[in-house]
Amino acid sequence: DERVKTYTLENDTAELDFVLGRFPIKYREAEKDEDLSKFLPHHIEKRRKRGSKEETIRVPAEYEGLKEGDVVGMALGGSGDRLAFALSRRGEEIEAKVFRLAPFILKDKRGEHSKDEDHLLLCHLVEESPELFQLVGVRDRELIRLREAYSARRYVQKDRIACEQRLYQQVIGRIFLTEDGRYPEGLIEDAYDQAKANDRILTTLIEEEAVRERELKKVIQKLPIWKELFEKIEGCGEVLAAGIVAAAGDIRRFATPAKLKAYLGVHLLPDGSFPRKRLGKVANWKNEGRQALFLLSEQFNYRPDSEWGKKLRKFKQNYRARHPKVVEVEGKKRYTDAHIHKTGRWRTLTRFVERLWKDWTKLEKAA
C-alpha cells in the first residue's frame, strides 16, 4: 500500500521464523487458562511488573514472513548466503521469488547514501529495476552448499591440527619432566606417533575430516564449474577446486578479472611486485582462496608438460632472460633461481585467474 515497514531480525532464529512466515510482530496478553502449547516456546514472553509477584504472559498476536507471491531483493554473497538459500527453497514451495544483486551494482546505485539504508534501496531496485537482479535457483543453492561444505571441512581440519600440536607438547612435557631424569629409548617422534595412535579425540577428528572431505567432493562434483572447467585442469582435484570456488563465492560479484584477482590476492601492486603479508599493512585478500591457488601452482610445477605447467616454465624462462644475473638490492639478493621460480608461479596464477573469470562468467551467462 505504498508504505514501508521495517523489521529487525536480530538472530538466526528470527531469520528462520521469517523464512517460515512465523516471525512475531505484535503481542497480546495470554488469556486465562489459554493453551500455550500452540505457540513456539521462544515466542512466549513472561514479564513481571516491578514490585509485583504476578507474572504476565504475552503471546504473538500477528506474524510476518515470506508469503505466497512475495518478491525478495538481496545483495549477492557474504553472510546472507544461508538466508538466501532458505528463502529460495521455501519460495519454491509457496511460489515466492528471491533475487540477488551484485555488490558492485548496489554500490553504484547507493551513491552517497549510507549502507544502513541498503535494505530500502534493495526494495526499491527489485521493484523498479528487476533486470539488475539474478533469480536464486537450484544452481545458486548448490554453490552456497559448497561454501558451507568447504567451511565445515576447514573447521575440522583446524581442530585436528590443533589437537596434534597439543599432543606433541604433552609428549615433550612427559619426557622432559620425569622425576628420575631418565628418558625413554628412541626418538621423541616415536613417542609422539604412539600417542597419536592411541588418542581417541584425534582419531575421531581424523575420521570426521575424512567424512567432511567426502561430502565436499560430492557437492563440487555436481557443479557445472567443476565439470566444465576444473576437472579438465591437470593436477587440480576436488578439494583444491572447492577452495578456489568457495573463496570466490559467485563470479557475478566481480565486474572485471582485476576485481577477482585482487580479491584472491594474485594481483600486481603499483610497483610491479606481487602482494604478500607485511608488518603494518592490511592483507585485504581472501586468504583461503590465495592458499588454494598457491597449492595449485605447486601442481603446475610438478606437471611441467601440462598446459599450465608449460606456461609456468615459459614465464620463468622469460624472467631469467630479462634478469640473467643475480643482483643485490638493499642487502638482499634478487633474481636467484628461487626468486625467479616464485615470481613465475605468481605470474602463472595471475593468468589462471584471468582465464577463470572469463570462462566462469561465460558459463554463468549460458546457464
XYZ file of C-alpha atoms in Angstrom:
367
model
C 0.000 0.000 0.000
C 2.897 2.349 -0.817
C 4.041 2.173 2.803
C 7.313 0.817 4.154
C 7.619 -1.296 7.278
C 10.984 -2.347 8.635
C 11.549 -5.309 10.967
C 14.868 -6.228 12.539
C 15.804 -9.911 12.551
C 18.224 -9.934 15.456
C 19.469 -13.528 15.285
C 19.427 -16.746 13.256
C 16.241 -17.970 14.938
C 14.429 -14.777 13.936
C 15.619 -15.234 10.333
C 14.322 -18.803 10.303
C 10.983 -17.644 11.732
C 10.733 -15.085 8.926
C 11.504 -17.725 6.280
C 8.681 -19.888 7.647
C 6.242 -16.955 7.954
C 6.076 -17.070 11.753
C 8.060 -14.002 12.845
C 6.012 -12.235 15.597
C 5.381 -8.534 15.007
C 2.607 -7.960 17.566
C 1.944 -9.412 21.012
C -1.063 -9.649 23.348
C -1.599 -10.839 26.873
C -2.473 -14.512 27.089
C -5.986 -15.264 28.235
C -6.549 -17.079 31.479
C -6.165 -20.860 31.066
C -5.198 -20.366 27.406
C -3.387 -23.345 25.850
C 0.180 -22.104 25.355
C 1.306 -25.282 23.575
C 0.075 -23.862 20.266
C 2.845 -21.217 20.442
C 6.542 -21.817 19.972
C 8.406 -21.661 23.328
C 10.728 -18.856 22.204
C 7.701 -16.754 21.179
C 6.203 -16.721 24.668
C 7.200 -13.700 26.745
C 6.994 -13.726 30.523
C 7.157 -10.408 32.342
C 6.862 -9.359 35.944
C 5.980 -5.817 36.977
C 8.358 -4.130 39.359
C 7.373 -4.790 42.954
C 4.794 -7.408 41.974
C 4.878 -11.181 42.242
C 2.365 -11.616 39.455
C 3.751 -12.750 36.121
C 2.289 -11.545 32.834
C 2.425 -13.849 29.838
C 2.386 -12.373 26.338
C 1.930 -14.369 23.132
C 2.087 -13.447 19.431
C -0.977 -11.744 18.013
C 0.307 -11.268 14.461
C 3.061 -12.804 12.356
C 5.141 -11.670 9.393
C 7.403 -13.539 6.990
C 7.719 -14.950 3.492
C 4.316 -15.383 1.862
C 2.942 -16.589 -1.446
C 3.703 -14.163 -4.259
C 6.403 -12.273 -2.339
C 9.469 -10.889 -4.123
C 12.703 -10.734 -2.140
C 15.640 -8.491 -3.040
C 19.038 -9.255 -1.501
C 22.709 -8.467 -2.036
C 24.798 -11.225 -3.609
C 27.337 -13.101 -1.481
C 28.567 -12.609 2.051
C 26.792 -13.506 5.261
C 23.384 -13.532 3.552
C 24.055 -16.813 1.726
C 22.301 -19.042 4.245
C 19.244 -16.809 4.418
C 19.108 -16.587 0.613
C 19.275 -20.388 0.387
C 16.447 -20.875 2.889
C 14.252 -18.168 1.336
C 14.778 -19.570 -2.148
C 13.989 -23.140 -1.109
C 10.880 -22.047 0.787
C 9.913 -19.720 -2.058
C 9.727 -22.622 -4.490
C 7.196 -24.301 -2.173
C 4.902 -21.285 -1.829
C 5.561 -19.527 -5.177
C 7.679 -16.651 -3.877
C 10.834 -15.490 -5.663
C 14.242 -14.442 -4.367
C 16.533 -12.179 -6.375
C 20.106 -11.092 -5.622
C 22.036 -8.065 -6.818
C 25.791 -7.949 -7.477
C 27.539 -5.810 -4.818
C 29.270 -3.560 -7.366
C 25.868 -2.626 -8.838
C 24.479 -1.997 -5.354
C 27.460 0.231 -4.568
C 26.937 2.200 -7.768
C 23.212 2.669 -7.095
C 23.860 3.619 -3.464
C 25.870 6.673 -4.423
C 26.444 8.913 -1.415
C 23.779 7.264 0.746
C 24.595 5.199 3.814
C 24.965 1.399 3.752
C 22.468 1.371 6.620
C 19.743 2.108 4.083
C 20.655 -0.702 1.687
C 17.542 -2.680 2.633
C 15.333 0.179 1.472
C 17.380 0.616 -1.704
C 17.118 -3.111 -2.485
C 13.332 -2.991 -2.081
C 13.138 -0.061 -4.485
C 15.505 -1.582 -7.058
C 13.912 -5.041 -7.140
C 10.578 -3.369 -7.840
C 11.708 -0.696 -10.287
C 14.702 -2.402 -11.979
C 14.292 -6.188 -11.692
C 16.563 -6.689 -14.714
C 19.560 -5.831 -12.495
C 18.939 -8.890 -10.313
C 19.552 -12.618 -10.692
C 16.950 -15.176 -9.639
C 18.216 -17.544 -6.930
C 17.620 -21.123 -8.064
C 18.936 -24.652 -7.601
C 22.281 -23.768 -9.227
C 22.873 -20.934 -6.763
C 21.864 -23.068 -3.793
C 24.366 -25.763 -4.781
C 27.103 -23.117 -4.848
C 26.100 -21.937 -1.370
C 26.069 -25.554 -0.205
C 29.648 -25.902 -1.486
C 30.802 -22.956 0.622
C 29.191 -24.492 3.686
C 30.764 -27.891 2.986
C 34.182 -26.307 2.479
C 33.889 -24.342 5.738
C 32.855 -27.487 7.636
C 35.867 -29.386 6.321
C 38.218 -26.489 7.064
C 36.976 -26.116 10.651
C 37.527 -29.788 11.477
C 40.911 -29.668 9.745
C 41.972 -26.800 12.032
C 40.701 -28.739 15.065
C 42.716 -31.797 14.007
C 45.906 -29.765 13.553
C 45.406 -28.058 16.921
C 44.868 -31.449 18.576
C 48.094 -32.795 17.045
C 50.027 -29.776 18.296
C 48.664 -30.203 21.824
C 49.573 -33.885 21.818
C 53.117 -33.102 20.692
C 53.615 -30.613 23.512
C 52.196 -33.078 26.030
C 54.607 -35.786 24.861
C 57.573 -33.428 25.195
C 56.401 -32.449 28.672
C 56.105 -36.050 29.835
C 59.581 -36.903 28.526
C 61.469 -33.891 29.873
C 59.706 -33.596 33.225
C 60.348 -37.115 34.521
C 61.432 -37.182 38.176
C 64.240 -39.701 37.689
C 65.718 -37.742 34.815
C 65.660 -40.759 32.519
C 64.245 -40.505 29.039
C 62.654 -43.408 27.155
C 64.644 -45.028 24.420
C 64.003 -43.897 20.874
C 63.080 -40.576 19.331
C 60.540 -38.060 20.563
C 58.756 -38.543 17.241
C 58.304 -42.252 18.027
C 56.620 -41.412 21.336
C 54.500 -38.819 19.524
C 53.378 -41.323 16.882
C 52.367 -43.743 19.631
C 50.402 -41.004 21.422
C 48.597 -40.100 18.186
C 47.646 -43.698 17.524
C 46.135 -44.063 20.999
C 44.372 -40.705 21.306
C 40.622 -41.123 20.877
C 39.922 -37.418 20.302
C 42.462 -37.188 17.487
C 41.177 -40.414 15.929
C 37.643 -39.021 15.960
C 38.784 -35.758 14.350
C 40.669 -37.637 11.616
C 37.568 -39.694 10.874
C 35.348 -36.600 10.825
C 37.762 -34.800 8.498
C 37.564 -37.732 6.088
C 33.749 -37.610 6.206
C 33.706 -33.847 5.540
C 36.114 -34.258 2.650
C 33.932 -36.924 1.019
C 30.902 -34.658 1.422
C 32.818 -31.751 -0.105
C 33.821 -33.814 -3.136
C 30.237 -34.930 -3.715
C 28.969 -31.339 -3.625
C 31.515 -29.876 -6.047
C 31.163 -32.769 -8.486
C 27.555 -31.675 -9.030
C 28.536 -28.153 -10.068
C 28.907 -27.233 -13.753
C 32.055 -25.264 -12.944
C 33.758 -28.492 -11.870
C 32.626 -30.463 -14.910
C 33.284 -27.696 -17.440
C 36.413 -26.029 -16.003
C 38.308 -27.532 -13.079
C 38.022 -31.242 -13.913
C 39.923 -30.588 -17.154
C 42.861 -28.957 -15.357
C 45.647 -31.476 -14.818
C 46.640 -31.621 -11.145
C 43.526 -29.881 -9.838
C 41.445 -32.122 -7.567
C 38.087 -31.517 -5.954
C 39.460 -30.065 -2.702
C 41.698 -27.503 -4.429
C 38.894 -26.504 -6.793
C 36.471 -26.197 -3.869
C 38.894 -23.896 -2.046
C 39.043 -21.511 -5.013
C 35.323 -21.611 -5.824
C 34.255 -21.295 -2.172
C 36.549 -18.299 -1.691
C 35.234 -16.502 -4.791
C 31.644 -17.431 -3.945
C 29.837 -16.292 -7.065
C 31.604 -14.939 -10.134
C 28.779 -12.437 -10.703
C 30.097 -10.496 -7.722
C 33.129 -9.408 -9.788
C 32.662 -6.924 -12.598
C 36.148 -7.488 -14.064
C 39.020 -10.013 -13.881
C 41.013 -7.394 -11.972
C 38.429 -7.424 -9.172
C 38.685 -11.207 -8.841
C 42.489 -11.129 -8.914
C 42.589 -8.538 -6.136
C 40.061 -10.498 -4.077
C 42.153 -13.666 -4.320
C 45.475 -11.865 -3.805
C 47.126 -12.582 -7.161
C 47.118 -9.023 -8.473
C 50.096 -6.793 -9.181
C 50.917 -3.873 -6.896
C 51.728 -0.410 -8.323
C 55.474 -1.119 -8.045
C 55.092 -4.274 -10.142
C 55.500 -6.726 -7.273
C 53.024 -9.338 -6.071
C 51.268 -8.790 -2.739
C 52.438 -10.513 0.416
C 51.809 -10.071 4.111
C 53.920 -7.307 5.575
C 54.042 -5.894 9.081
C 51.847 -2.815 9.378
C 49.992 -3.417 6.099
C 46.497 -4.805 5.642
C 46.250 -8.091 3.726
C 42.791 -7.438 2.274
C 42.515 -10.532 0.092
C 40.682 -13.811 0.716
C 43.436 -15.861 2.309
C 41.749 -19.271 1.843
C 41.468 -18.701 -1.902
C 45.052 -17.480 -2.154
C 46.326 -20.550 -0.315
C 44.363 -22.875 -2.605
C 45.773 -21.114 -5.662
C 49.335 -21.361 -4.358
C 48.891 -25.110 -3.784
C 47.531 -25.373 -7.323
C 50.691 -23.699 -8.656
C 52.679 -26.475 -6.959
C 50.720 -28.980 -9.028
C 51.582 -26.996 -12.165
C 55.240 -27.211 -11.187
C 55.040 -30.986 -10.648
C 53.487 -31.381 -14.115
C 55.780 -29.403 -16.464
C 54.200 -30.923 -19.584
C 50.634 -29.929 -18.689
C 49.022 -26.786 -20.146
C 49.669 -24.644 -17.076
C 52.989 -26.356 -16.348
C 54.220 -25.186 -19.746
C 53.003 -21.652 -19.040
C 54.885 -21.678 -15.722
C 58.108 -22.768 -17.436
C 57.653 -20.095 -20.108
C 57.205 -17.316 -17.528
C 60.323 -18.480 -15.672
C 62.349 -18.522 -18.894
C 61.170 -15.014 -19.765
C 62.077 -13.676 -16.318
C 65.503 -15.284 -16.473
C 66.102 -13.831 -19.954
C 65.233 -10.365 -18.620
C 67.345 -10.824 -15.490
C 70.257 -13.131 -16.378
C 72.331 -12.244 -13.331
C 71.722 -12.269 -9.587
C 71.900 -8.721 -8.187
C 71.900 -7.348 -4.667
C 69.359 -4.663 -3.731
C 69.436 -3.128 -0.242
C 71.380 -6.071 1.115
C 69.054 -8.689 -0.411
C 69.809 -10.917 -3.379
C 67.303 -10.756 -6.221
C 66.737 -12.871 -9.319
C 68.088 -16.028 -7.784
C 66.623 -19.297 -9.078
C 64.275 -19.371 -6.080
C 63.175 -15.782 -6.710
C 62.572 -16.461 -10.412
C 60.631 -19.625 -9.586
C 58.379 -17.876 -7.051
C 57.713 -14.920 -9.348
C 56.900 -17.297 -12.198
C 54.375 -19.135 -10.029
C 52.536 -15.941 -9.080
C 52.542 -14.734 -12.673
C 51.065 -18.053 -13.795
C 48.338 -17.740 -11.170
C 47.531 -14.236 -12.374
C 46.910 -15.585 -15.861
C 44.993 -18.556 -14.444
C 42.564 -16.328 -12.523
C 42.047 -14.141 -15.598
C 41.085 -17.269 -17.559
C 38.925 -18.465 -14.671
C 36.950 -15.199 -14.617
C 36.393 -15.320 -18.377
C 35.317 -18.988 -18.523
C 33.240 -18.880 -15.333
C 31.425 -15.708 -16.434
C 30.713 -17.285 -19.825
C 29.379 -20.401 -18.082
C 27.020 -18.355 -15.892
C 25.671 -16.360 -18.830
C 24.966 -19.569 -20.734
C 23.056 -21.098 -17.810
